[in-house]
Tab-separated table of C-alpha atoms and ligand atoms in Angstrom:
chain	number	residue	atom	x	y	z
J	4	MET	CA	-105.193	6.816	151.657
J	5	LYS	CA	-104.246	9.473	149.172
J	6	ILE	CA	-103.476	9.620	145.481
J	7	ILE	CA	-100.413	11.545	144.359
J	8	CYS	CA	-100.136	12.411	140.682
J	9	ILE	CA	-97.019	13.505	138.837
J	10	GLY	CA	-97.522	16.026	136.049
J	11	ARG	CA	-95.396	16.507	132.913
J	12	ASN	CA	-93.232	13.455	133.444
J	13	TYR	CA	-92.893	12.598	129.749
J	14	ALA	CA	-91.276	15.250	127.532
J	15	GLU	CA	-93.558	14.620	124.529
J	16	HIS	CA	-96.667	15.147	126.680
J	17	ALA	CA	-95.250	18.375	128.162
J	18	LYS	CA	-94.692	19.498	124.569
J	19	GLU	CA	-98.238	18.707	123.410
J	20	MET	CA	-99.558	20.684	126.415
J	21	LYS	CA	-97.248	23.564	125.421
J	22	SER	CA	-95.653	23.302	128.881
J	23	ASP	CA	-91.973	23.522	129.732
J	24	VAL	CA	-90.181	20.264	130.537
J	25	PRO	CA	-89.823	20.523	134.339
J	26	THR	CA	-86.477	20.557	136.140
J	27	GLU	CA	-88.006	19.060	139.297
J	28	PRO	CA	-91.127	16.862	139.677
J	29	VAL	CA	-94.541	18.539	139.536
J	30	PHE	CA	-97.172	16.874	141.704
J	31	PHE	CA	-100.773	17.280	142.857
J	32	LEU	CA	-103.222	15.196	144.900
J	33	LYS	CA	-106.550	13.508	144.328
J	34	PRO	CA	-108.699	12.466	147.301
J	35	GLU	CA	-109.819	8.908	148.068
J	36	THR	CA	-113.243	9.759	146.592
J	37	ALA	CA	-111.567	10.008	143.171
J	38	LEU	CA	-110.833	6.251	143.148
J	39	LEU	CA	-112.901	4.074	140.816
J	40	LYS	CA	-112.444	0.325	140.537
J	41	ASP	CA	-114.516	-2.211	138.607
J	42	LYS	CA	-117.355	0.279	138.055
J	43	ASP	CA	-118.643	2.359	135.156
J	44	PHE	CA	-117.594	5.995	134.861
J	45	TYR	CA	-120.353	8.582	134.507
J	46	TYR	CA	-119.397	11.599	132.380
J	47	PRO	CA	-119.575	14.632	134.705
J	48	GLU	CA	-121.881	17.485	133.734
J	49	PHE	CA	-119.399	20.254	134.631
J	50	THR	CA	-117.098	19.581	131.678
J	51	LYS	CA	-117.382	19.406	127.904
J	52	ASP	CA	-113.791	18.298	127.353
J	53	LEU	CA	-112.891	15.313	129.519
J	54	HIS	CA	-109.430	13.941	128.644
J	55	HIS	CA	-107.860	10.544	129.317
J	56	GLU	CA	-104.291	10.354	130.646
J	57	VAL	CA	-103.150	6.745	130.974
J	58	GLU	CA	-100.461	6.310	133.624
J	59	ILE	CA	-98.436	3.627	135.385
J	60	VAL	CA	-99.436	3.594	139.075
J	61	LEU	CA	-97.261	2.595	142.046
J	62	LYS	CA	-98.734	1.179	145.247
J	63	ILE	CA	-96.885	2.310	148.375
J	64	SER	CA	-96.114	-0.597	150.720
J	65	LYS	CA	-94.394	1.096	153.656
J	66	ASN	CA	-94.760	4.363	155.558
J	67	GLY	CA	-91.956	6.810	154.878
J	68	LYS	CA	-90.801	10.409	155.084
J	69	HIS	CA	-87.621	11.978	153.698
J	70	ILE	CA	-86.921	8.785	151.751
J	71	ALA	CA	-83.518	8.739	150.079
J	72	GLU	CA	-83.626	7.928	146.362
J	73	GLU	CA	-81.330	4.926	146.879
J	74	PHE	CA	-83.856	3.315	149.267
J	75	ALA	CA	-87.051	4.414	147.460
J	76	SER	CA	-87.550	1.081	145.685
J	77	GLN	CA	-88.272	-0.515	149.081
J	78	TYR	CA	-91.366	1.658	149.472
J	79	TYR	CA	-93.538	0.255	146.669
J	80	ASN	CA	-94.279	-3.353	145.887
J	81	GLU	CA	-96.963	-3.365	143.179
J	82	ILE	CA	-97.503	-1.753	139.805
J	83	GLY	CA	-100.772	-1.064	138.069
J	84	ILE	CA	-102.367	1.228	135.527
J	85	GLY	CA	-104.858	4.051	135.911
J	86	ILE	CA	-106.467	6.982	134.155
J	87	ASP	CA	-105.807	10.511	135.414
J	88	PHE	CA	-109.081	11.956	134.142
J	89	THR	CA	-108.807	15.664	133.493
J	90	ALA	CA	-111.530	18.204	132.732
J	91	ARG	CA	-109.269	19.984	130.253
J	92	ASP	CA	-111.590	22.968	129.779
J	93	LEU	CA	-111.663	23.641	133.534
J	94	GLN	CA	-107.931	23.034	133.847
J	95	MET	CA	-107.175	25.572	131.100
J	96	LYS	CA	-109.270	28.199	132.896
J	97	CYS	CA	-107.513	27.447	136.200
J	98	LYS	CA	-104.109	27.670	134.513
J	99	GLU	CA	-104.940	31.007	132.852
J	100	LYS	CA	-105.877	32.485	136.212
J	101	GLY	CA	-103.028	30.815	138.105
J	102	LEU	CA	-105.540	28.913	140.248
J	103	PRO	CA	-105.222	25.358	141.664
J	104	TRP	CA	-106.313	22.439	139.423
J	105	GLU	CA	-108.434	20.434	141.857
J	106	LYS	CA	-111.738	21.152	140.126
J	107	ALA	CA	-110.292	19.743	136.923
J	108	LYS	CA	-108.424	16.750	138.383
J	109	ALA	CA	-109.693	15.719	141.820
J	110	PHE	CA	-113.414	15.227	141.245
J	111	ASP	CA	-115.275	12.022	142.153
J	112	SER	CA	-114.158	8.999	140.089
J	113	ALA	CA	-111.350	10.978	138.410
J	114	ALA	CA	-108.855	8.199	139.184
J	115	PRO	CA	-109.986	4.823	137.803
J	116	ILE	CA	-107.487	2.067	138.522
J	117	GLY	CA	-107.119	-1.454	137.227
J	118	ASP	CA	-105.396	-4.528	138.596
J	119	PHE	CA	-102.021	-4.460	140.297
J	120	VAL	CA	-99.178	-6.954	139.952
J	121	PRO	CA	-95.999	-7.443	142.013
J	122	LYS	CA	-93.122	-5.362	140.680
J	123	GLU	CA	-90.971	-8.521	140.670
J	124	ASN	CA	-93.014	-9.620	137.641
J	125	PHE	CA	-91.063	-7.175	135.489
J	126	THR	CA	-87.531	-7.799	134.327
J	127	SER	CA	-86.831	-4.057	134.254
J	128	LEU	CA	-88.985	-1.325	135.786
J	129	LYS	CA	-87.183	1.116	133.510
J	130	ASN	CA	-88.591	-0.555	130.409
J	131	ILE	CA	-92.310	-1.170	130.929
J	132	SER	CA	-94.545	-0.590	127.925
J	133	PHE	CA	-98.156	0.441	128.448
J	134	GLN	CA	-101.041	1.418	126.256
J	135	LEU	CA	-104.578	2.777	126.136
J	136	ASN	CA	-107.105	1.645	123.548
J	137	ILE	CA	-110.492	3.277	123.093
J	138	ASN	CA	-113.190	1.322	121.267
J	139	GLY	CA	-110.435	-0.987	120.034
J	140	ASN	CA	-108.258	1.807	118.607
J	141	GLN	CA	-104.835	2.609	120.002
J	142	ARG	CA	-104.822	6.096	121.589
J	143	GLN	CA	-101.772	6.306	123.862
J	144	VAL	CA	-98.581	4.274	123.993
J	145	GLY	CA	-95.837	4.817	126.541
J	146	ASN	CA	-92.743	3.260	128.015
J	147	THR	CA	-91.206	3.965	131.418
J	148	LYS	CA	-87.816	4.356	129.735
J	149	ASP	CA	-89.068	7.810	128.681
J	150	LEU	CA	-89.860	9.001	132.221
J	151	ILE	CA	-88.199	12.315	133.034
J	152	PHE	CA	-88.184	11.485	136.770
J	153	SER	CA	-87.791	7.828	137.774
J	154	PHE	CA	-90.113	6.045	140.225
J	155	GLU	CA	-87.369	6.370	142.866
J	156	LYS	CA	-86.858	10.082	142.236
J	157	ILE	CA	-90.617	10.729	142.502
J	158	ILE	CA	-90.943	8.835	145.808
J	159	SER	CA	-87.912	10.568	147.262
J	160	TYR	CA	-89.043	14.005	146.116
J	161	VAL	CA	-92.690	13.779	147.226
J	162	SER	CA	-91.701	12.300	150.620
J	163	GLN	CA	-89.743	15.451	151.428
J	164	PHE	CA	-93.072	17.251	151.659
J	165	ILE	CA	-95.706	14.595	152.379
J	166	THR	CA	-95.419	11.404	154.440
J	167	LEU	CA	-96.165	8.390	152.277
J	168	LYS	CA	-98.348	5.732	153.865
J	169	THR	CA	-99.047	2.105	153.035
J	170	GLY	CA	-101.795	1.933	150.419
J	171	ASP	CA	-101.159	5.362	148.899
J	172	LEU	CA	-101.047	5.423	145.117
J	173	ILE	CA	-98.713	7.385	142.878
J	174	PHE	CA	-99.769	8.123	139.287
J	175	THR	CA	-96.438	8.565	137.517
J	176	GLY	CA	-97.402	10.746	134.544
J	177	THR	CA	-98.869	10.316	131.092
J	178	PRO	CA	-97.181	9.965	127.707
J	179	GLU	CA	-98.324	11.964	124.681
J	180	GLY	CA	-101.626	11.372	122.917
J	181	VAL	CA	-104.109	12.685	125.478
J	182	SER	CA	-107.505	13.515	123.987
J	183	ALA	CA	-111.221	13.621	124.673
J	184	VAL	CA	-113.428	10.717	125.742
J	185	ASN	CA	-117.141	10.536	125.036
J	186	ILE	CA	-120.188	8.822	126.452
J	187	GLY	CA	-120.325	5.295	125.066
J	188	ASP	CA	-116.550	4.887	124.834
J	189	VAL	CA	-114.891	1.739	126.142
J	190	LEU	CA	-111.377	2.252	127.524
J	191	GLU	CA	-108.919	-0.615	127.861
J	192	ALA	CA	-105.473	-0.130	129.350
J	193	SER	CA	-102.690	-2.682	129.273
J	194	ILE	CA	-99.184	-3.182	130.613
J	195	GLU	CA	-96.806	-5.219	128.445
J	196	ASN	CA	-99.824	-6.168	126.304
J	197	LYS	CA	-101.696	-7.633	129.276
J	198	LYS	CA	-105.105	-6.053	129.789
J	199	MET	CA	-105.288	-4.501	133.277
J	200	LEU	CA	-108.181	-2.018	133.137
J	201	HIS	CA	-111.581	-1.971	131.438
J	202	LEU	CA	-113.803	1.086	131.754
J	203	ASN	CA	-117.152	2.016	130.236
J	204	ILE	CA	-118.029	5.724	129.890
J	205	LYS	CA	-121.744	6.232	130.586
B	307	LIG	MG1	-101.581	13.065	134.502
């Protein structure tokens, strides 16, 4: 399986990163070795500025290529929440030099995920609230109504370039409020106020 991540998909986050709001989706990949589920996260020694990016995650349920936007909703069946961990110091250096971001984004355990639920559980996928608390304090709040590119647009766009396969995950972008995590922090992410992810930073 593979993990596809969408960058700059909330205007306020693009702004806080001093990036332009994109006119077409920006995406990058994380390998399977980046997945982390029900385990502690160990702060990597190659960064001094590890940032959390809480994101709604789609689970692909059907293989597809060149998927039309109007049929894209048939290609995912579950929704969850994850953290797109980013070594911001490394990413900044890569950006300055115009180099790829993998070092900063695709390292081992850089994609913790929580539980998934069927998408039918939601009355509207275009109005899902989600949140990240750290040590009990609210750090990021988002709502899918603020997505620049919808779930369907993302699936359609990415599948023009890369075949989607059952079990692939798509991280759909983070809202504003990204900041540093530290050893000892406890991260809790929720969807519609239901806790879906618990993560200890060691
Ligand atoms: Mg992200």
